[in-house]
PDB file of C-alpha atoms in Angstrom:
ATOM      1  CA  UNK A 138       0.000   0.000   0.000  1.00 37.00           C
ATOM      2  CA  UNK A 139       1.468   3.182  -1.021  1.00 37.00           C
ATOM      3  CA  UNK A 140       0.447   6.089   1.301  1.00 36.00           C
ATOM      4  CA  UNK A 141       0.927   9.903   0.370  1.00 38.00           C
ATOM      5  CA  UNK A 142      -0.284  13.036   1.676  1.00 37.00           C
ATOM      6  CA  UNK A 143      -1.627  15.847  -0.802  1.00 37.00           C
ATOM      7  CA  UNK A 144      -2.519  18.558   0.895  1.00 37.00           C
ATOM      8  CA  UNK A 145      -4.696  18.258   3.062  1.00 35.00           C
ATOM      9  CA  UNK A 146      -5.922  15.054   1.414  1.00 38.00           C
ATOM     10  CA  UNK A 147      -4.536  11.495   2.045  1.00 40.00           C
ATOM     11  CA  UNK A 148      -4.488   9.164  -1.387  1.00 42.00           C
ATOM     12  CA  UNK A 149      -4.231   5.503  -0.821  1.00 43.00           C
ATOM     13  CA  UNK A 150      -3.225   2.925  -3.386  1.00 42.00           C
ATOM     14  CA  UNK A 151      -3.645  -0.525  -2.849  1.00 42.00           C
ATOM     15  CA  UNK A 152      -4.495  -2.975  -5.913  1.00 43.00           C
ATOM     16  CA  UNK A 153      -3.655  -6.240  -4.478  1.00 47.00           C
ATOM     17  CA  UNK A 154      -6.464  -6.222  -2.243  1.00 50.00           C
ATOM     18  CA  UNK A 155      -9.576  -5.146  -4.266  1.00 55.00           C
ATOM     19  CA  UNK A 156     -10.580  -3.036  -1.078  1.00 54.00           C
ATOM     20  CA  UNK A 157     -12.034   0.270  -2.179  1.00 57.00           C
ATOM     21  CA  UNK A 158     -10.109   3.155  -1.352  1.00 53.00           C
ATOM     22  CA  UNK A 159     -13.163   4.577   0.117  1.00 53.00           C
ATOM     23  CA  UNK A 160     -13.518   1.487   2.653  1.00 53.00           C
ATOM     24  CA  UNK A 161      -9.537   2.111   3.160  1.00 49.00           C
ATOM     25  CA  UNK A 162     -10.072   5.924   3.650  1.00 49.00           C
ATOM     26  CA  UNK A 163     -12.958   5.029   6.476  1.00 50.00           C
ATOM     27  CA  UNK A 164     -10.411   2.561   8.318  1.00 46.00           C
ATOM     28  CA  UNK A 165      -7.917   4.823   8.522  1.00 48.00           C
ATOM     29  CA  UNK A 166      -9.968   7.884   9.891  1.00 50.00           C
ATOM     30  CA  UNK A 167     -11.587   5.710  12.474  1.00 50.00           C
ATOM     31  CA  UNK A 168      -8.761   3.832  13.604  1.00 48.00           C
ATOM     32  CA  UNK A 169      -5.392   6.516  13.628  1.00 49.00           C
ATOM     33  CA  UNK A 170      -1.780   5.211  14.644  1.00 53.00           C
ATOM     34  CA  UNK A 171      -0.266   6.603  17.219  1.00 49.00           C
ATOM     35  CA  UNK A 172       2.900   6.646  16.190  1.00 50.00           C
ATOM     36  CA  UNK A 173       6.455   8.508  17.561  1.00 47.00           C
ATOM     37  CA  UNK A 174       7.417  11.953  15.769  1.00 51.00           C
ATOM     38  CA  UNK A 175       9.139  11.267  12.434  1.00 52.00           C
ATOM     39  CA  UNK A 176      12.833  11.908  12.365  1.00 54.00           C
ATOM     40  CA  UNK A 177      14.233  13.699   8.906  1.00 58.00           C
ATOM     41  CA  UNK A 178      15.870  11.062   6.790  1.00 60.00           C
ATOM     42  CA  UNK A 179      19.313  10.488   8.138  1.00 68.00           C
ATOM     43  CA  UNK A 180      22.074  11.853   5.950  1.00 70.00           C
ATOM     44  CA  UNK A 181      24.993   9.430   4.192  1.00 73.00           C
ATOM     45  CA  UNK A 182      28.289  11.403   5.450  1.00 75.00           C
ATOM     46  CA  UNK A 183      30.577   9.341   3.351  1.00 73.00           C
ATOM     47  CA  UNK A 184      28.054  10.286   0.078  1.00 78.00           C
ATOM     48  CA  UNK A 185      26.944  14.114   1.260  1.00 76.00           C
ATOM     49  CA  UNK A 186      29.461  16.901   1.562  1.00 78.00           C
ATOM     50  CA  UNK A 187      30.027  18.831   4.949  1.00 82.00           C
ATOM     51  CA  UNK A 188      28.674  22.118   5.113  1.00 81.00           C
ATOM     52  CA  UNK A 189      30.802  25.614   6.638  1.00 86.00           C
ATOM     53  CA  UNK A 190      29.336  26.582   9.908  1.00 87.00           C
ATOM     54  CA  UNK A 191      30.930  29.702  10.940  1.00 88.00           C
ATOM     55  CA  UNK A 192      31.225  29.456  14.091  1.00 89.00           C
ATOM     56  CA  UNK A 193      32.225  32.182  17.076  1.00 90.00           C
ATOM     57  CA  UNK A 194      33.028  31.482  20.440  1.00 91.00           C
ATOM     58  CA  UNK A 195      32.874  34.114  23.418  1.00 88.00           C
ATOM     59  CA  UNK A 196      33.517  33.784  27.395  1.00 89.00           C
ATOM     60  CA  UNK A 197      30.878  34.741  29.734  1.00 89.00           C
ATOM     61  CA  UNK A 198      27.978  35.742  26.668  1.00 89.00           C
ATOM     62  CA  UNK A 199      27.031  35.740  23.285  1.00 89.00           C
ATOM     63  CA  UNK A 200      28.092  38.649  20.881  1.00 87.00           C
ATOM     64  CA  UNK A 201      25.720  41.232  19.660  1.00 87.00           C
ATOM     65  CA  UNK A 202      24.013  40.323  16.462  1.00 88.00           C
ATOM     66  CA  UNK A 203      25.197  43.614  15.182  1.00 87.00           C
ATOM     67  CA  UNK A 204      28.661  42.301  14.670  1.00 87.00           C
ATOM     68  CA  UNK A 205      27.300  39.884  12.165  1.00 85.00           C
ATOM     69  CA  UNK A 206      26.182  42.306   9.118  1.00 84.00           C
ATOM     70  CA  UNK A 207      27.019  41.112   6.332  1.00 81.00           C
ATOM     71  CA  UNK A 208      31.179  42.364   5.525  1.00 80.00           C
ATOM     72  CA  UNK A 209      31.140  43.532   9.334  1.00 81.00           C
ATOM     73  CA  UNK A 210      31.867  39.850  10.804  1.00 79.00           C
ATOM     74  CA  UNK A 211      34.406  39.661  13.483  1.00 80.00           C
ATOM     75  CA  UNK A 212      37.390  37.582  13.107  1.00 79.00           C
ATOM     76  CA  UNK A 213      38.971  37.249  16.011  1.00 83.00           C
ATOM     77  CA  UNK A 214      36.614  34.741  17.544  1.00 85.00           C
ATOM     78  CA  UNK A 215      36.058  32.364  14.445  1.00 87.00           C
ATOM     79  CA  UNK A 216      36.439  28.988  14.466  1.00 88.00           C
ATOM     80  CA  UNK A 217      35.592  27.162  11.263  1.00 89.00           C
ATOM     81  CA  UNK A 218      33.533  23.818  11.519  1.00 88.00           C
ATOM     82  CA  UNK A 219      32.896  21.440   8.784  1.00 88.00           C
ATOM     83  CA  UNK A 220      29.776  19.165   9.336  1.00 85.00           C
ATOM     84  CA  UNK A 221      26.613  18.164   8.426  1.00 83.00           C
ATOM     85  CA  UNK A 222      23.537  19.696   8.821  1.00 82.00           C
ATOM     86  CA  UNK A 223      22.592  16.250  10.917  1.00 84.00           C
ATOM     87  CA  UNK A 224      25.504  16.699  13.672  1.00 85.00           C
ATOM     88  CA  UNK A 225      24.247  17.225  17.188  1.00 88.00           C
ATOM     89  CA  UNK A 226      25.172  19.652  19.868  1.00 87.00           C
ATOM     90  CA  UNK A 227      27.540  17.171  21.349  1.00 90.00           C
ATOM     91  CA  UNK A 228      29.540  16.301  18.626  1.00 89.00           C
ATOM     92  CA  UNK A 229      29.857  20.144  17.932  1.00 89.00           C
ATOM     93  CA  UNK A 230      31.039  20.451  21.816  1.00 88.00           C
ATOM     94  CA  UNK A 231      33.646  18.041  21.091  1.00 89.00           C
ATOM     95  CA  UNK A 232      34.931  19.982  18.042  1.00 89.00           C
ATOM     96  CA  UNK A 233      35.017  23.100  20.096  1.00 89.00           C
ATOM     97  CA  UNK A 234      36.821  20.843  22.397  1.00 87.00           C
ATOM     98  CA  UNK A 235      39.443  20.913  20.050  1.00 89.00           C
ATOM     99  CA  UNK A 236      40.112  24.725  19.781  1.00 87.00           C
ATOM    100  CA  UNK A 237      39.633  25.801  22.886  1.00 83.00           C
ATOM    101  CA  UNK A 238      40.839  25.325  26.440  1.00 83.00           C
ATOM    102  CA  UNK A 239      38.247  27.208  27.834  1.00 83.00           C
ATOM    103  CA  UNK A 240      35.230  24.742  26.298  1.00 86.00           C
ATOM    104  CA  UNK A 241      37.621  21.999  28.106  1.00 84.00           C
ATOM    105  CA  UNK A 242      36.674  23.055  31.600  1.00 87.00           C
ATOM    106  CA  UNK A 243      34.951  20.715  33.600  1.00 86.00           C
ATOM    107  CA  UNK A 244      32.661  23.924  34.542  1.00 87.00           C
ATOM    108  CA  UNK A 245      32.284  25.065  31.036  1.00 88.00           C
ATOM    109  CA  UNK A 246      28.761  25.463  30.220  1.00 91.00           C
ATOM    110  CA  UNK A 247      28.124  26.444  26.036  1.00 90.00           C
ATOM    111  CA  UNK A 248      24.737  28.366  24.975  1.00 92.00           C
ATOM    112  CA  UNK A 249      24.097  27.985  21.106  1.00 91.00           C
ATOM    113  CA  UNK A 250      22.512  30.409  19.161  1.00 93.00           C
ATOM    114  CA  UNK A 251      21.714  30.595  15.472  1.00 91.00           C
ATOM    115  CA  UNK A 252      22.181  34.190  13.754  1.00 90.00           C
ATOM    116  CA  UNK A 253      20.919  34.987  10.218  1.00 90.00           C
ATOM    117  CA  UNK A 254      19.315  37.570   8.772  1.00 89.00           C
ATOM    118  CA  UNK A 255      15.368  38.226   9.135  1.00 88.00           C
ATOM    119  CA  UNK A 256      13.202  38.934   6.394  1.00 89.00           C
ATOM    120  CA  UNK A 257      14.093  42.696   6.311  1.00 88.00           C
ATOM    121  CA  UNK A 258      17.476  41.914   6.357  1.00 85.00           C
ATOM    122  CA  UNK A 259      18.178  42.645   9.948  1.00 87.00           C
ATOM    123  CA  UNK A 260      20.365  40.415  11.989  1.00 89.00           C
ATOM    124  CA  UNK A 261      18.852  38.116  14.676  1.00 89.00           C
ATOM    125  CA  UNK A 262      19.935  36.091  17.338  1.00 91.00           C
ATOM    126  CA  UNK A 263      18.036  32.888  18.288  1.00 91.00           C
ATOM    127  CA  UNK A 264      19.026  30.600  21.404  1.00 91.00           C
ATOM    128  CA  UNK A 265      18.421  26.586  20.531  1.00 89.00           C
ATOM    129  CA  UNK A 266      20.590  24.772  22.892  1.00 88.00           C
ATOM    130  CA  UNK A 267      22.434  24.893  26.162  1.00 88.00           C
ATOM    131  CA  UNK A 268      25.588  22.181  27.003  1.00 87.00           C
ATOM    132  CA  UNK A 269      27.547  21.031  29.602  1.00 87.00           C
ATOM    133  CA  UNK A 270      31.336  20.861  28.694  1.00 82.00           C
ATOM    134  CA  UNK A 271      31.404  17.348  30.706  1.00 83.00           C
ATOM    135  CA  UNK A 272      28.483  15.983  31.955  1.00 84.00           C
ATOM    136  CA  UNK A 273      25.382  14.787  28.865  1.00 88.00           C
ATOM    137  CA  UNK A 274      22.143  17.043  29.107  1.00 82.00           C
ATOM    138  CA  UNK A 275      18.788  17.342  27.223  1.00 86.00           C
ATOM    139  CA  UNK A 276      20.212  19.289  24.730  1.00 82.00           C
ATOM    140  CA  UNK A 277      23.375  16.819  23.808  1.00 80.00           C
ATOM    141  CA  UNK A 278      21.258  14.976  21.142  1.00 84.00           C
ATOM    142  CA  UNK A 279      19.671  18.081  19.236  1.00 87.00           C
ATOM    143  CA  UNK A 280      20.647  18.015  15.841  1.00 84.00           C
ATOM    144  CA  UNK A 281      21.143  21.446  13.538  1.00 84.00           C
ATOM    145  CA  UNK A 282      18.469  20.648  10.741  1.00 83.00           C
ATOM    146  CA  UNK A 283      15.815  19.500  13.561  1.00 85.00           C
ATOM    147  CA  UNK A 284      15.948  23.490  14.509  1.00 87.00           C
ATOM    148  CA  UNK A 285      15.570  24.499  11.302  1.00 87.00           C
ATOM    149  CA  UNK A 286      19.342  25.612  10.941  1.00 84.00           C
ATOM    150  CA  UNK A 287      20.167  26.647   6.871  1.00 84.00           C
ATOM    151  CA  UNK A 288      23.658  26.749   5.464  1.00 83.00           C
ATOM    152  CA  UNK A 289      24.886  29.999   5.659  1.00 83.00           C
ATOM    153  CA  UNK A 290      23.242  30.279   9.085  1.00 87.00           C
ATOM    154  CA  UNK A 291      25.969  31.558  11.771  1.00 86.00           C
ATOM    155  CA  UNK A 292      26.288  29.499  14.905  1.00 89.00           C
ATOM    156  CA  UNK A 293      27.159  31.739  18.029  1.00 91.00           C
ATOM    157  CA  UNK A 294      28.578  29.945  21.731  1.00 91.00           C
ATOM    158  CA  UNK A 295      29.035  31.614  24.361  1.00 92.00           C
ATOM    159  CA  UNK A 296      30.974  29.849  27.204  1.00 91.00           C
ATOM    160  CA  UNK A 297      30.163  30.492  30.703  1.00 92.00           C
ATOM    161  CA  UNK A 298      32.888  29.360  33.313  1.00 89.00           C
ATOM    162  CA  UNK A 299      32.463  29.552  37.145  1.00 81.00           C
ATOM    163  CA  UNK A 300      34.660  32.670  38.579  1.00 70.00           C
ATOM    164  CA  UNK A 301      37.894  31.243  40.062  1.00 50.00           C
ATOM    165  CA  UNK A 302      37.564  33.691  43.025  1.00 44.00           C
ATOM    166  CA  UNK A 303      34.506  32.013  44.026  1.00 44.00           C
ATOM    167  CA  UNK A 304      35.711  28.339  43.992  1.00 44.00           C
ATOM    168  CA  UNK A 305      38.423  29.878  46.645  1.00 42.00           C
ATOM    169  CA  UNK A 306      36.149  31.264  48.759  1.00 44.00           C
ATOM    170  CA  UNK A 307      37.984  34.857  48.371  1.00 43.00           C
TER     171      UNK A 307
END
């Protein structure tokens, strides 16, 4: 049975059975699945090519969206990621891992955020995940095309450490 949604319409084939499409139709609306959310197709790494994520990395909060017109991006904080739009928030941590000794902490927590330009034009800043440097969270498993991220799109972190006074009581 080949299933396919038009629309708002559902069209069922089925041949082999002789059941009228109608009868099908009538089945179907009386008797739903409940099924689990439907995860995007996964992607073949070894067949698909990684995409650029520019990405910048701050201590203690994100930069202003501002910085990110077009020809006005900072380049002091840039770290360059290849990856695919299906990598999770994790495997970006350990990346970052990579570049940075402040994202090595123990402490480190990262906030993601996702800055593109709006429909005027205007850049804007939108938070989508939160991750501890080395414990696993809810966020760990969030992958960039589940939040709607777009090549192109510019992935902010801002890495919050605790204060070193404060873990010696001073």
């Amino acid at each position: 049975m080949l299933r396919s949604l038009v629309g708002s319409e559902m069209c069922i084939r089925d041949r082999s059975t002789g059941v009228p499409a109608s009868a099908m139709m009538r089945s179907i609306i009386a008797a739903p699945e409940h099924k689990a959310p439907a995860l995007p197709p996964s992607i073949s790494r070894s067949e698909v090519c990684p995409s650029l994520v520019k990405t910048y990395v701050r201590l203690g909060g994100h930069h202003n969206p501002e910085l990110f017109a077009p020809g006005k991006e900072p380049s002091e904080d840039l770290v360059q990621i290849h990856t695919w739009p299906d990598a999770t928030f994790r495997e970006l941590t350990s990346l970052l891992k990579e570049t940075s000794d402040l994202v090595r902490r123990r402490d480190a927590k990262l906030s993601f955020a996702f800055v593109y330009p709006n429909k005027r034009g205007v850049m804007v800043m939108k938070q989508v995940a939160s991750v501890l440097s080395a414990r696993r969270g809810e966020d760990d498993d969030k992958q960039l095309r589940t939040l709607r991220w777009q090549p192109g799109d510019i992935l902010d972190v801002a890495v919050f450490v605790r204060n070193e006074r404060m873990q010696d009581g001073r």
